[in-house]
């Protein structure tokens, strides 16, 4: 079973030295060591820069919640990223709207959805968690809360790259997502500190050229993100509708609670997602999970899903080739 999983192992330069990713072929989903903490995982290549920032925050003595917030803010600021932050591709009306969520392992959580003009929706989601009796604020209500909390309203103008792409799309106005290219750049981050406390974050500008008002899985606690200190954490990326239909991240954590490894839980979640969604050949969705012992796993509907991992002395990308195969 494990022999078919091959990984692309890279090294990166961090803190002035090169650290190889200490995962041998065939060891995916196995612990680097019991109590291998702290640990930061995040989806896709841009997770490397996000993880570096999260690791820096954690090493400065701040909390794991601070780390996962500050980490994904790097991606929200990345002008080359067209699926996270205000520079992301717009909806079919030419308006960029943002979704985000954050969660602690004790059950505290916050989210915002269909937000306009807020540069860092992840920070707004955290304030929903910490300063309101609610879990989610959306649209104009989220905007009013942002203003009350002193968030500046950014000018509502598409980035240069997004504007060019939108004008080109309008020539046909055809909505046809391309898996692993157009819509995969949501960033989900899950992490654990040296004491085993967990937190996670997820932020996106959502599907390009979506219907105005559409919200995906990223701000939905239990779909795009779920964290429980007693068990583990999971996050998702890909077509949000397919992930919402199975409450993907919550499902994975509950499967781990029942004794499945993170890898086994991710694989079962993908099997259920495939069973509950039609046109699966055009749907990409991937899951990333870790448990309280530091074991981790990932699985996707189609090839192409990768993730970044940071642990003590180790930084790297993992491209698993680990995906659903029809029998």
XYZ file of C-alpha atoms in Angstrom:
327
model
C 0.000 0.000 0.000
C 2.613 2.501 1.063
C 5.092 1.457 -1.587
C 3.165 3.236 -4.340
C 3.426 6.604 -2.623
C 6.417 8.517 -3.902
C 7.433 11.923 -2.751
C 9.262 14.844 -4.200
C 11.635 15.931 -1.459
C 13.170 19.355 -1.633
C 15.344 21.464 0.615
C 15.028 25.138 1.314
C 17.276 27.665 2.949
C 16.067 28.783 6.345
C 17.804 30.533 9.229
C 21.014 30.528 7.234
C 21.208 26.761 6.668
C 19.717 24.105 4.412
C 17.448 21.571 6.119
C 16.381 18.422 4.239
C 12.856 17.163 4.735
C 13.319 14.036 6.810
C 10.694 11.824 5.189
C 11.818 8.742 3.340
C 9.897 7.279 0.416
C 7.141 5.056 1.756
C 6.952 6.736 5.164
C 4.112 9.156 4.397
C 1.692 9.478 7.281
C 4.113 7.951 9.786
C 5.347 9.995 12.753
C 8.738 11.599 12.556
C 8.782 10.623 16.216
C 6.319 10.571 19.061
C 6.118 14.045 20.488
C 7.589 15.602 17.327
C 6.530 19.095 18.257
C 6.155 21.867 17.269
C 4.865 21.151 13.777
C 3.374 23.373 11.051
C 1.664 22.062 7.905
C 0.029 24.047 5.111
C -1.338 23.434 1.643
C 0.444 24.072 -1.648
C 3.793 25.614 -2.586
C 2.948 28.986 -1.087
C 2.789 27.156 2.222
C 6.579 27.347 2.414
C 6.661 31.117 2.892
C 3.595 30.974 5.139
C 5.175 28.258 7.279
C 8.414 30.198 7.599
C 6.503 33.127 9.048
C 4.421 30.912 11.332
C 7.566 29.200 12.591
C 9.215 32.546 13.257
C 6.179 33.721 15.262
C 6.050 30.500 17.258
C 9.768 30.640 18.025
C 9.370 34.210 19.282
C 7.261 32.891 22.152
C 3.828 33.691 20.761
C 0.950 31.233 20.644
C 0.102 28.676 17.986
C -2.970 30.810 17.191
C -0.688 33.795 16.544
C 1.456 31.564 14.341
C -1.329 30.269 12.090
C -2.803 33.754 11.728
C 0.462 35.476 10.862
C 1.541 32.620 8.612
C -1.389 32.802 6.205
C -1.260 36.604 6.170
C 1.878 36.143 4.064
C -0.254 34.460 1.398
C -2.990 37.072 1.720
C -0.278 39.625 0.891
C 1.197 37.691 -2.047
C 0.488 39.715 -5.192
C 1.319 36.736 -7.415
C -1.388 34.602 -5.852
C -4.710 34.788 -7.685
C -6.814 32.716 -5.275
C -6.024 34.268 -1.886
C -6.376 37.900 -0.808
C -7.719 40.983 -2.525
C -5.465 40.362 -5.527
C -7.435 37.167 -6.206
C -9.575 36.548 -9.263
C -13.043 38.114 -8.966
C -16.555 36.739 -9.215
C -18.505 37.012 -12.476
C -19.499 40.582 -11.548
C -15.840 41.604 -11.383
C -15.793 41.861 -7.568
C -13.262 40.092 -5.336
C -14.783 38.677 -2.144
C -12.902 36.869 0.595
C -13.562 34.031 3.063
C -11.512 32.954 6.091
C -11.671 30.932 9.293
C -9.519 30.268 12.341
C -9.886 27.713 15.127
C -8.226 26.744 18.399
C -8.009 23.233 19.742
C -10.304 24.078 22.649
C -13.208 24.649 20.247
C -13.036 28.432 19.970
C -13.457 29.519 16.350
C -14.283 32.464 14.131
C -15.020 33.037 10.467
C -15.921 35.674 7.908
C -17.416 35.195 4.461
C -18.297 37.264 1.390
C -16.068 40.080 2.678
C -14.988 42.990 0.502
C -12.141 45.513 0.893
C -10.493 43.840 3.910
C -6.843 43.018 3.277
C -6.543 40.389 6.007
C -9.793 38.470 6.471
C -7.977 35.950 8.689
C -7.369 38.675 11.278
C -11.007 39.698 11.087
C -12.031 36.069 11.618
C -9.852 35.944 14.715
C -11.580 38.998 16.148
C -14.966 37.361 15.489
C -13.682 34.463 17.587
C -12.275 36.616 20.372
C -14.559 39.649 20.535
C -18.047 38.488 19.578
C -20.503 35.827 20.808
C -20.728 34.540 17.218
C -18.778 32.161 15.014
C -19.355 33.778 11.621
C -20.051 37.221 10.190
C -20.724 37.746 6.495
C -21.013 40.454 3.881
C -21.966 43.921 5.034
C -22.140 42.822 8.665
C -18.541 41.631 8.523
C -17.565 44.900 6.870
C -19.256 46.929 9.618
C -17.445 44.885 12.263
C -14.142 45.444 10.455
C -14.712 49.195 10.430
C -15.622 49.174 14.126
C -12.364 47.343 14.857
C -10.281 49.837 12.909
C -9.585 47.816 9.773
C -8.858 50.116 6.817
C -11.064 49.602 3.770
C -8.886 48.944 0.760
C -9.696 50.461 -2.619
C -11.921 48.081 -4.562
C -9.825 47.741 -7.704
C -8.721 44.471 -9.267
C -5.019 43.705 -9.312
C -3.339 44.014 -12.695
C -3.154 40.243 -13.180
C -6.730 39.706 -12.043
C -8.036 42.471 -14.304
C -6.339 40.984 -17.359
C -7.692 37.533 -16.553
C -11.191 38.849 -15.927
C -11.334 40.803 -19.177
C -10.186 37.713 -21.042
C -12.811 35.574 -19.285
C -15.569 37.992 -20.225
C -14.993 37.225 -23.906
C -16.804 33.917 -23.388
C -18.107 34.224 -19.790
C -17.757 30.465 -19.529
C -17.453 29.046 -16.045
C -15.208 26.018 -16.272
C -12.717 25.493 -13.427
C -9.399 23.862 -14.276
C -8.237 21.608 -11.459
C -4.844 22.301 -9.871
C -4.498 25.527 -11.886
C -7.264 28.068 -11.439
C -8.789 27.210 -8.096
C -6.277 25.388 -5.942
C -4.588 28.250 -4.159
C -6.651 28.370 -0.980
C -4.221 28.114 1.903
C -5.086 25.964 4.875
C -2.618 25.786 7.774
C -2.685 23.501 10.813
C -0.140 23.483 13.590
C 0.846 22.248 17.019
C 3.118 23.890 19.567
C 5.683 22.262 21.854
C 2.988 21.615 24.474
C 0.611 19.903 22.056
C -1.779 22.829 21.685
C -3.275 23.053 18.208
C -4.764 25.697 15.932
C -5.601 26.137 12.277
C -6.419 28.804 9.713
C -7.848 28.914 6.216
C -8.205 31.851 3.813
C -9.211 32.301 0.171
C -10.743 34.536 -2.467
C -12.721 31.523 -3.619
C -13.546 30.194 -7.041
C -12.757 32.478 -9.931
C -15.843 33.865 -11.681
C -18.219 32.382 -9.108
C -21.769 33.675 -8.737
C -21.844 36.859 -6.672
C -22.487 35.796 -3.092
C -21.060 32.289 -3.405
C -19.212 31.012 -0.325
C -17.037 27.905 -0.311
C -15.740 25.578 2.380
C -12.894 27.736 3.720
C -14.934 29.746 6.281
C -17.160 26.809 7.222
C -15.982 25.282 10.494
C -15.995 21.527 9.982
C -15.696 21.766 6.195
C -12.537 23.701 5.349
C -11.065 23.526 8.856
C -11.502 21.675 12.139
C -9.236 21.451 15.197
C -9.541 19.484 18.442
C -6.664 19.298 20.942
C -7.866 15.880 22.115
C -7.547 14.354 18.655
C -5.974 16.422 15.886
C -6.621 18.890 13.102
C -7.543 18.876 9.436
C -7.890 21.384 6.617
C -9.086 21.197 3.034
C -8.449 22.724 -0.365
C -10.184 22.448 -3.702
C -13.789 22.743 -4.842
C -15.595 23.949 -1.747
C -19.006 22.569 -2.631
C -17.644 19.028 -2.760
C -15.956 19.458 0.628
C -19.003 20.995 2.306
C -21.158 18.046 1.215
C -19.183 15.688 3.456
C -18.098 18.122 6.225
C -14.633 17.020 5.227
C -12.350 18.372 7.952
C -14.697 17.417 10.789
C -15.065 13.955 9.270
C -11.300 13.457 9.253
C -10.900 14.512 12.885
C -13.721 12.199 13.938
C -12.196 9.302 12.017
C -8.915 9.955 13.845
C -10.861 9.994 17.123
C -12.074 6.497 16.236
C -8.509 5.308 15.758
C -7.691 5.972 12.104
C -4.294 7.437 11.295
C -4.260 10.887 9.623
C -3.448 9.218 6.311
C -6.258 6.670 6.631
C -8.714 9.387 7.640
C -7.812 11.582 4.650
C -8.192 8.645 2.288
C -11.617 7.758 3.670
C -12.743 11.379 3.361
C -11.751 11.425 -0.309
C -13.599 8.155 -0.935
C -16.749 9.655 0.559
C -16.310 12.874 -1.406
C -15.987 10.929 -4.660
C -19.137 8.968 -3.820
C -21.173 12.103 -3.070
C -20.200 14.233 -6.068
C -20.867 13.800 -9.763
C -18.517 14.930 -12.547
C -15.615 13.967 -10.299
C -13.150 14.034 -13.201
C -13.420 17.842 -13.091
C -13.269 18.192 -9.308
C -10.075 18.474 -7.304
C -10.162 18.386 -3.525
C -7.408 17.573 -1.080
C -7.122 17.101 2.669
C -4.254 17.598 5.106
C -4.343 16.276 8.676
C -2.257 15.779 11.798
C -2.960 14.070 15.092
C -1.931 14.826 18.643
C 1.095 12.512 18.359
C 2.599 14.429 15.462
C 1.567 11.956 12.737
C 0.323 13.543 9.540
C -1.261 12.566 6.251
C -2.669 13.976 3.036
C -4.780 12.717 0.153
C -6.512 14.168 -2.900
C -8.994 13.242 -5.595
C -6.457 13.798 -8.412
C -2.649 14.040 -8.642
C -0.989 17.398 -8.100
C -1.737 18.146 -4.453
C 1.275 19.060 -2.331
C 1.929 20.613 1.047
C 4.623 22.288 3.123
C 5.915 20.910 6.410
C 8.027 22.612 9.076
C 9.375 20.809 12.143
C 12.511 21.177 14.246
C 15.449 21.360 11.833
C 13.279 20.304 8.896
C 11.595 22.287 6.144
C 10.305 21.060 2.825
C 7.591 20.368 0.306
C 5.899 17.003 -0.010
C 4.355 16.068 -3.348
C 2.817 12.749 -2.525
C 1.329 11.437 -5.718
C -1.158 10.141 -3.154
C -4.607 10.324 -4.687
C -7.817 8.427 -5.295
C -7.707 5.657 -7.891
C -10.833 4.056 -9.258
C -10.889 0.280 -8.978
